[in-house]
CSV table of C-alpha atoms and ligand atoms in Angstrom, one decimal:
chain,number,residue,atom,x,y,z
I,29,UNK,CA,0.1,0.1,-0.1
I,30,UNK,CA,1.1,3.0,-0.7
I,31,UNK,CA,1.9,5.8,1.6
I,32,UNK,CA,-0.5,8.7,2.4
I,33,UNK,CA,0.7,12.8,1.2
I,34,UNK,CA,-0.8,15.1,0.3
I,35,UNK,CA,-1.3,15.7,-3.6
I,36,UNK,CA,-4.0,17.3,-5.4
I,37,UNK,CA,-6.1,15.5,-7.9
I,38,UNK,CA,-9.9,16.4,-8.7
I,39,UNK,CA,-11.2,12.8,-10.0
I,40,UNK,CA,-14.7,12.7,-10.8
I,41,UNK,CA,-15.5,9.4,-10.9
I,42,UNK,CA,-15.8,6.7,-8.0
I,43,UNK,CA,-13.4,4.8,-10.0
I,44,UNK,CA,-11.0,7.7,-10.1
I,45,UNK,CA,-11.5,8.6,-6.8
I,46,UNK,CA,-11.1,4.6,-5.8
I,47,UNK,CA,-7.5,5.6,-8.0
I,48,UNK,CA,-6.7,9.1,-5.5
I,49,UNK,CA,-7.7,7.9,-2.6
I,50,UNK,CA,-5.4,3.9,-2.9
I,51,UNK,CA,-2.8,6.7,-3.9
I,52,UNK,CA,-3.2,8.1,-0.9
I,53,UNK,CA,-4.9,11.7,-1.6
I,54,UNK,CA,-5.3,13.2,1.2
I,55,UNK,CA,-8.1,15.7,-0.6
I,56,UNK,CA,-9.3,12.7,-2.5
I,57,UNK,CA,-9.4,10.1,1.5
I,58,UNK,CA,-11.3,13.5,2.8
I,59,UNK,CA,-13.5,13.8,-0.1
I,60,UNK,CA,-14.9,10.6,-0.4
I,61,UNK,CA,-15.1,9.9,3.2
I,62,UNK,CA,-17.5,13.7,2.4
I,63,UNK,CA,-19.6,10.8,0.4
I,64,UNK,CA,-20.1,8.3,2.7
I,65,UNK,CA,-21.7,10.3,5.2
I,66,UNK,CA,-23.9,12.2,2.5
I,67,UNK,CA,-27.6,10.9,2.9
I,68,UNK,CA,-28.5,11.7,-0.4
I,69,UNK,CA,-29.8,8.9,-2.7
I,70,UNK,CA,-26.8,9.7,-5.4
I,71,UNK,CA,-24.0,10.0,-3.7
I,72,UNK,CA,-25.1,7.1,-1.7
I,73,UNK,CA,-24.8,4.8,-5.0
I,74,UNK,CA,-21.8,6.3,-5.8
I,75,UNK,CA,-20.5,5.5,-1.7
I,76,UNK,CA,-21.3,1.9,-2.7
I,77,UNK,CA,-19.5,2.0,-6.0
I,78,UNK,CA,-16.6,3.3,-3.9
I,79,UNK,CA,-16.5,0.8,-1.5
I,80,UNK,CA,-16.5,-1.7,-4.3
I,81,UNK,CA,-13.7,-0.3,-6.4
I,82,UNK,CA,-11.7,-0.1,-2.8
I,83,UNK,CA,-12.6,-3.1,-1.3
I,84,UNK,CA,-9.7,-5.4,-2.4
I,85,UNK,CA,-7.2,-3.1,0.0
I,86,UNK,CA,-8.8,-2.5,2.9
I,87,UNK,CA,-8.5,-4.7,5.8
I,88,UNK,CA,-5.0,-4.7,7.0
I,89,UNK,CA,-5.9,-2.1,9.6
I,90,UNK,CA,-5.3,-2.9,12.9
I,91,UNK,CA,-8.7,-1.0,14.1
I,92,UNK,CA,-9.2,-0.3,17.3
I,93,UNK,CA,-12.1,0.8,19.8
I,94,UNK,CA,-11.2,3.7,22.4
I,95,UNK,CA,-14.4,4.4,24.2
I,96,UNK,CA,-14.7,6.2,28.1
I,97,UNK,CA,-16.7,7.7,30.8
I,98,UNK,CA,-16.8,11.3,29.9
I,99,UNK,CA,-13.9,13.1,30.7
I,100,UNK,CA,-11.5,10.2,31.1
I,101,UNK,CA,-9.0,11.6,28.4
I,102,UNK,CA,-9.5,10.1,26.0
I,103,UNK,CA,-8.4,13.1,23.8
I,104,UNK,CA,-5.5,13.4,25.3
I,105,UNK,CA,-5.1,9.2,25.2
I,106,UNK,CA,-6.0,9.4,20.8
I,107,UNK,CA,-3.1,11.8,20.8
I,108,UNK,CA,-1.2,10.2,23.1
I,109,UNK,CA,-1.3,7.0,20.9
I,110,UNK,CA,-1.9,8.2,17.9
I,111,UNK,CA,2.3,10.3,18.3
I,112,UNK,CA,3.7,7.0,19.8
I,113,UNK,CA,1.8,4.8,16.1
I,114,UNK,CA,3.6,7.7,14.1
I,115,UNK,CA,6.3,7.2,16.3
I,116,UNK,CA,6.9,3.7,14.7
I,117,UNK,CA,6.4,4.5,11.4
I,118,UNK,CA,3.1,3.6,11.1
I,119,UNK,CA,-0.1,5.9,9.6
I,120,UNK,CA,-3.0,6.6,12.0
I,121,UNK,CA,-5.7,7.9,11.8
I,122,UNK,CA,-8.1,8.9,13.9
I,123,UNK,CA,-12.5,8.7,13.1
I,124,UNK,CA,-14.8,8.7,15.7
I,125,UNK,CA,-18.5,7.3,16.0
I,126,UNK,CA,-20.6,10.5,18.0
I,127,UNK,CA,-24.5,9.7,17.5
I,128,UNK,CA,-25.9,12.5,20.0
I,129,UNK,CA,-26.8,16.0,17.9
I,130,UNK,CA,-26.8,17.9,21.5
I,131,UNK,CA,-23.8,17.8,22.3
I,132,UNK,CA,-21.9,21.0,23.0
I,133,UNK,CA,-19.2,21.6,20.5
I,134,UNK,CA,-20.9,19.7,18.1
I,135,UNK,CA,-18.9,17.2,17.5
I,136,UNK,CA,-16.9,14.3,19.3
I,137,UNK,CA,-13.9,15.0,17.8
I,138,UNK,CA,-14.8,18.6,17.5
I,139,UNK,CA,-12.3,18.8,20.5
I,140,UNK,CA,-9.9,18.0,17.4
I,141,UNK,CA,-8.4,21.8,17.6
I,142,UNK,CA,-6.9,20.3,21.5
I,143,UNK,CA,-5.4,17.5,19.5
I,144,UNK,CA,-2.6,20.2,18.1
I,145,UNK,CA,0.8,18.1,18.2
I,146,UNK,CA,-1.4,14.5,16.5
I,147,UNK,CA,-2.8,17.3,14.6
I,148,UNK,CA,0.5,18.7,12.7
I,149,UNK,CA,1.8,14.7,11.9
I,150,UNK,CA,1.5,14.4,7.7
I,151,UNK,CA,1.4,10.6,9.5
I,152,UNK,CA,-1.9,11.1,10.9
I,153,UNK,CA,-5.7,11.8,9.6
I,154,UNK,CA,-8.2,13.7,12.1
I,155,UNK,CA,-11.4,13.1,10.9
I,156,UNK,CA,-14.2,14.2,13.3
I,157,UNK,CA,-17.4,12.8,13.3
I,158,UNK,CA,-20.8,15.3,11.7
I,159,UNK,CA,-23.0,13.9,14.9
I,160,UNK,CA,-26.2,13.1,15.0
I,161,UNK,CA,-28.5,11.2,13.3
I,162,UNK,CA,-28.4,7.4,14.3
I,163,UNK,CA,-26.2,5.6,16.1
I,164,UNK,CA,-27.0,2.9,13.3
I,165,UNK,CA,-25.9,5.6,10.3
I,166,UNK,CA,-23.1,6.8,12.6
I,167,UNK,CA,-21.5,3.6,12.6
I,168,UNK,CA,-22.3,3.2,9.2
I,169,UNK,CA,-20.4,5.6,8.2
I,170,UNK,CA,-17.8,5.7,11.0
I,171,UNK,CA,-17.5,2.0,9.2
I,172,UNK,CA,-16.9,3.0,5.0
I,173,UNK,CA,-15.1,6.2,6.6
I,174,UNK,CA,-12.6,3.1,7.3
I,175,UNK,CA,-12.9,1.4,4.8
I,176,UNK,CA,-11.6,4.1,3.0
I,177,UNK,CA,-8.7,4.8,5.4
I,178,UNK,CA,-7.5,1.6,5.2
I,179,UNK,CA,-7.5,2.4,1.1
I,180,UNK,CA,-5.2,5.4,1.2
I,181,UNK,CA,-2.5,3.5,3.9
I,182,UNK,CA,-2.9,3.5,7.4
I,183,UNK,CA,-2.4,1.1,8.8
I,184,UNK,CA,-4.1,2.7,12.3
I,185,UNK,CA,-7.2,2.8,12.3
I,186,UNK,CA,-8.1,4.5,16.3
I,187,UNK,CA,-12.0,5.7,16.0
I,188,UNK,CA,-13.4,7.3,19.3
I,189,UNK,CA,-16.8,7.6,21.0
I,190,UNK,CA,-18.5,8.7,23.9
I,191,UNK,CA,-19.0,6.3,27.4
I,192,UNK,CA,-22.8,6.3,27.5
I,193,UNK,CA,-25.1,4.6,25.8
I,194,UNK,CA,-25.4,2.5,22.7
I,195,UNK,CA,-22.3,3.9,20.9
I,196,UNK,CA,-19.6,1.5,22.8
I,197,UNK,CA,-21.6,-1.6,20.8
I,198,UNK,CA,-21.4,0.0,17.6
I,199,UNK,CA,-17.5,0.9,17.4
I,200,UNK,CA,-16.9,-2.8,19.1
I,201,UNK,CA,-18.7,-4.1,16.3
I,202,UNK,CA,-16.2,-1.9,14.0
I,203,UNK,CA,-13.2,-2.9,15.8
I,204,UNK,CA,-10.7,-5.5,16.1
I,205,UNK,CA,-9.8,-4.1,19.5
I,206,UNK,CA,-12.0,-2.5,22.2
I,207,UNK,CA,-10.1,-0.3,24.7
I,208,UNK,CA,-12.1,1.0,27.7
I,209,UNK,CA,-9.8,4.5,29.2
I,210,UNK,CA,-11.1,5.1,32.8
I,211,UNK,CA,-10.0,7.8,35.2
I,212,UNK,CA,-8.9,6.1,38.8
I,213,UNK,CA,-11.5,7.8,41.4
I,214,UNK,CA,-13.1,7.3,44.2
I,215,UNK,CA,-14.4,3.6,45.7
I,216,UNK,CA,-16.7,3.8,43.3
I,217,UNK,CA,-15.2,3.9,40.4
I,218,UNK,CA,-15.7,0.9,39.6
I,219,UNK,CA,-19.8,1.6,39.1
I,220,UNK,CA,-19.1,4.8,37.0
I,221,UNK,CA,-18.7,2.0,34.2
I,222,UNK,CA,-21.1,-0.3,33.4
I,223,UNK,CA,-21.2,-3.8,33.2
I,224,UNK,CA,-21.6,-4.6,29.8
I,225,UNK,CA,-18.9,-2.0,28.2
I,226,UNK,CA,-16.3,-3.5,30.9
I,227,UNK,CA,-17.7,-7.5,29.2
I,228,UNK,CA,-17.1,-5.6,25.7
I,229,UNK,CA,-12.7,-3.9,26.6
I,230,UNK,CA,-9.9,-6.3,25.0
I,231,UNK,CA,-7.9,-3.4,27.3
I,232,UNK,CA,-9.4,-1.5,30.2
I,233,UNK,CA,-6.8,1.8,30.3
I,234,UNK,CA,-6.9,3.5,33.8
I,235,UNK,CA,-5.5,7.1,32.5
I,236,UNK,CA,-3.9,9.7,34.7
I,237,UNK,CA,-1.8,6.8,37.2
I,238,UNK,CA,-0.2,10.5,37.9
I,239,UNK,CA,0.2,13.1,40.6
I,240,UNK,CA,-2.2,12.7,43.7
I,241,UNK,CA,-3.9,10.0,41.6
I,242,UNK,CA,-1.0,7.6,40.6
I,243,UNK,CA,-1.8,5.6,44.0
I,244,UNK,CA,-5.1,5.3,42.8
I,245,UNK,CA,-5.0,4.4,39.5
I,246,UNK,CA,-3.1,1.2,41.2
I,247,UNK,CA,-5.6,0.3,43.3
I,248,UNK,CA,-8.4,0.8,40.1
I,249,UNK,CA,-5.9,-1.9,38.3
I,250,UNK,CA,-6.2,-4.6,40.8
I,251,UNK,CA,-10.1,-3.7,41.1
I,252,UNK,CA,-10.1,-4.0,37.2
I,253,UNK,CA,-8.7,-6.8,37.1
I,254,UNK,CA,-10.8,-9.0,39.6
I,255,UNK,CA,-13.6,-7.3,38.1
I,256,UNK,CA,-12.4,-8.6,34.7
I,257,UNK,CA,-11.4,-11.8,35.5
I,258,UNK,CA,-14.8,-13.2,36.7
I,259,UNK,CA,-16.0,-12.9,33.2
I,260,UNK,CA,-16.2,-15.2,30.4
I,261,UNK,CA,-13.0,-13.8,28.2
I,262,UNK,CA,-13.8,-12.7,25.0
I,263,UNK,CA,-10.6,-14.9,22.9
I,264,UNK,CA,-8.9,-17.7,23.7
I,265,UNK,CA,-5.6,-16.6,22.3
I,266,UNK,CA,-5.9,-13.6,24.2
I,267,UNK,CA,-7.3,-12.7,27.7
I,268,UNK,CA,-8.5,-8.9,28.5
I,269,UNK,CA,-5.9,-7.0,30.5
I,270,UNK,CA,-5.6,-4.2,32.2
I,271,UNK,CA,-2.5,-2.1,31.7
I,272,UNK,CA,-2.5,2.5,33.9
I,273,UNK,CA,-0.8,5.5,31.5
I,274,UNK,CA,-0.6,9.1,32.3
I,275,UNK,CA,-1.9,10.8,28.9
I,276,UNK,CA,-1.0,13.5,29.8
I,277,UNK,CA,2.3,13.1,30.5
I,278,UNK,CA,2.4,10.9,28.0
I,279,UNK,CA,4.0,7.4,30.6
I,280,UNK,CA,3.4,4.0,29.9
I,281,UNK,CA,1.8,4.7,26.9
I,282,UNK,CA,4.1,2.1,24.9
I,283,UNK,CA,3.5,-0.2,26.9
I,284,UNK,CA,-0.3,0.4,25.9
I,285,UNK,CA,0.9,0.3,22.5
I,286,UNK,CA,2.6,-3.0,23.1
I,287,UNK,CA,-0.4,-4.4,24.3
I,288,UNK,CA,-2.8,-3.5,22.2
I,289,UNK,CA,0.1,-4.9,19.2
I,290,UNK,CA,0.2,-8.3,21.2
I,291,UNK,CA,-3.4,-9.3,21.5
I,292,UNK,CA,-3.6,-8.5,17.9
I,293,UNK,CA,-0.9,-10.6,17.1
I,294,UNK,CA,-2.2,-13.1,19.4
I,295,UNK,CA,-5.8,-12.9,17.7
I,296,UNK,CA,-4.5,-13.2,14.3
I,297,UNK,CA,-2.3,-15.8,14.7
I,298,UNK,CA,-5.1,-18.0,17.0
I,299,UNK,CA,-7.4,-17.3,13.3
I,300,UNK,CA,-10.1,-15.7,16.2
I,301,UNK,CA,-8.8,-12.7,14.5
I,302,UNK,CA,-10.1,-14.2,10.8
I,303,UNK,CA,-13.1,-15.3,12.2
I,304,UNK,CA,-13.8,-12.1,14.0
I,305,UNK,CA,-14.1,-10.4,10.8
I,306,UNK,CA,-16.6,-12.7,8.6
I,307,UNK,CA,-19.1,-12.0,11.6
I,308,UNK,CA,-19.1,-8.5,11.8
I,309,UNK,CA,-19.5,-8.5,7.1
I,310,UNK,CA,-22.2,-10.9,7.8
I,311,UNK,CA,-24.1,-8.2,10.7
I,312,UNK,CA,-23.4,-5.0,8.9
I,313,UNK,CA,-25.1,-7.2,5.9
I,314,UNK,CA,-27.5,-8.4,7.8
I,315,UNK,CA,-27.6,-4.0,9.0
I,316,UNK,CA,-27.2,-2.8,6.2
I,317,UNK,CA,-30.4,-4.7,4.6
I,318,UNK,CA,-32.4,-4.4,7.7
I,319,UNK,CA,-32.5,-0.5,7.3
I,320,UNK,CA,-32.7,-0.8,3.6
I,321,UNK,CA,-36.1,-2.7,3.7
I,322,UNK,CA,-37.6,-0.5,6.6
I,323,UNK,CA,-36.5,2.5,4.6
I,324,UNK,CA,-38.2,0.9,1.1
I,325,UNK,CA,-40.8,-0.1,3.4
I,326,UNK,CA,-41.5,3.2,4.7
I,327,UNK,CA,-40.9,4.4,1.2
I,328,UNK,CA,-44.0,2.1,-0.2
I,329,UNK,CA,-46.9,4.5,-2.2
I,330,UNK,CA,-49.3,1.7,-0.3
I,331,UNK,CA,-47.6,1.3,2.8
I,332,UNK,CA,-47.6,5.4,3.3
I,333,UNK,CA,-51.0,4.7,2.1
I,334,UNK,CA,-52.1,2.4,5.1
I,335,UNK,CA,-49.2,4.1,7.2
I,336,UNK,CA,-51.4,6.4,9.6
I,337,UNK,CA,-54.1,4.8,9.9
I,338,UNK,CA,-52.3,2.0,10.7
I,339,UNK,CA,-50.5,3.6,13.1
I,340,UNK,CA,-53.3,5.5,14.4
I,341,UNK,CA,-54.9,1.9,15.7
I,342,UNK,CA,-52.1,0.8,17.0
I,343,UNK,CA,-52.0,4.0,19.5
I,344,UNK,CA,-55.6,3.8,20.2
I,345,UNK,CA,-55.3,0.2,21.2
I,346,UNK,CA,-57.7,-0.5,18.6
I,347,UNK,CA,-55.3,-2.6,16.9
I,348,UNK,CA,-52.9,-5.2,18.3
I,349,UNK,CA,-49.0,-4.3,17.6
I,350,UNK,CA,-48.8,-7.9,15.7
I,351,UNK,CA,-51.6,-7.7,13.3
I,352,UNK,CA,-50.8,-4.3,12.7
I,353,UNK,CA,-47.5,-5.1,11.4
I,354,UNK,CA,-48.7,-8.2,9.7
I,355,UNK,CA,-51.0,-5.2,8.0
I,356,UNK,CA,-47.5,-3.5,6.9
I,357,UNK,CA,-45.6,-6.2,5.7
I,358,UNK,CA,-48.6,-7.2,3.0
I,359,UNK,CA,-48.9,-4.5,1.4
I,360,UNK,CA,-45.3,-4.7,1.0
I,361,UNK,CA,-44.9,-7.9,-0.6
Z,101,LIG,N1,-3.2,13.9,35.3
Z,101,LIG,C1,-3.7,14.0,34.7
Z,101,LIG,N2,-5.1,14.6,33.9
Z,101,LIG,C2,-5.2,14.1,32.4
Z,101,LIG,C3,-4.8,12.7,32.4
Z,101,LIG,N3,-5.3,12.5,30.5
Z,101,LIG,C4,-6.0,14.0,30.2
Z,101,LIG,N4,-6.4,14.4,32.2
Z,101,LIG,C5,-7.0,15.9,32.5
Z,101,LIG,O1,-8.6,15.0,32.1
Z,101,LIG,C6,-9.2,16.5,31.5
Z,101,LIG,C7,-10.3,15.2,30.5
Z,101,LIG,O2,-9.3,15.7,29.2
Z,101,LIG,P1,-10.1,14.8,28.0
Z,101,LIG,O3,-8.9,14.3,27.1
Z,101,LIG,O4,-10.8,15.8,27.2
Z,101,LIG,O5,-11.2,13.8,28.7
Z,101,LIG,P2,-12.5,13.0,27.6
Z,101,LIG,O6,-12.7,11.3,27.8
Z,101,LIG,O7,-11.8,12.8,25.7
Z,101,LIG,O8,-13.1,14.4,27.8
Z,101,LIG,P3,-14.3,14.7,26.6
Z,101,LIG,O9,-14.9,14.4,25.4
Z,101,LIG,O10,-15.5,15.0,27.8
Z,101,LIG,O11,-15.7,13.0,27.0
Z,101,LIG,C8,-8.5,16.8,30.7
Z,101,LIG,O12,-8.9,18.6,31.6
Z,101,LIG,C9,-7.0,16.6,30.5
Z,101,LIG,O13,-6.0,17.6,30.8
Z,101,LIG,C10,-3.5,12.5,32.2
Z,101,LIG,O14,-2.6,11.8,31.9
Z,101,LIG,N5,-3.3,13.2,33.5
Z,102,LIG,MG1,-12.7,13.9,23.9
């Protein structure tokens, strides 16, 4: 794969755009991502053609999800990790899944400006997520952006999400390795992260292990290790681990990266990564089919005609949900 650079081109067709992206043209990559983010019907078709074109060049990246409660230091950590990865000669892309439209600042990587050092790196690419839309829509845009980044030669893709709600699950479904970042807190810290999210974690990183918080970070590490011990392992070849670091002082980040690469090597060797990616691809297929079916169903004139009455009947309790749903589906088929 070629190295990304900033060679300017103005490709027109999806094929030309794909070629430019595979050449590592940054502007083409940005345009490709804008295309996959668009909800316009003609853009969707172009995006699909583009994705088909780049597909052979995808799949090579280490896909890493990073989540954690607000304020745990995700942005600071991603910058530190990104710099570590870049230092080792890799190209890193940073993407985000942010379904909430209400966040102040508009988007999760809107604080991109704070990743000043990483933003300056020619080997790094930071793409803020357009906020808003359904979680499914946002996850799809991110997944497709990830594929384009891979085609452009980024060997590491970091996907950030806020540590609230369902977005962690969506990100865990996109990536190879799911990393949860926490900060050492009082004794109630373990409650700060939901059990369901703990279960998704391949790597738990206790951040802010510096200054006054260093001792608390050690205790939190032990607590999390204990908690993880009680959970079902996600992978045969790689048990979940708990590490500490200071993103602010950029210490312990090399160990985190070593754990990430060690984890990946193990699941590549065991064949689990291949199996995992196959399952993800099939899950995505069915997600898209489901979403597409619902869209087509709603757009169908027979369905659209029946919908107001059926919805009213269900809402008022005049009709059971089951028979109303069947009625709608029968309009369609
Ligand atoms: N002491 C210490 N503070 C840190 C560390 N990492 C981040 N912080 C501080 O914690 C605060 C939150 O950091 P962010 O990186 O913005 O955290 P975030 O998880 O991205 O926050 P949201 O985007 O709001 O969810 C900032 O004041 C950081 O300076 C660390 O390693 N040590
Ligand atoms: Mg942040």
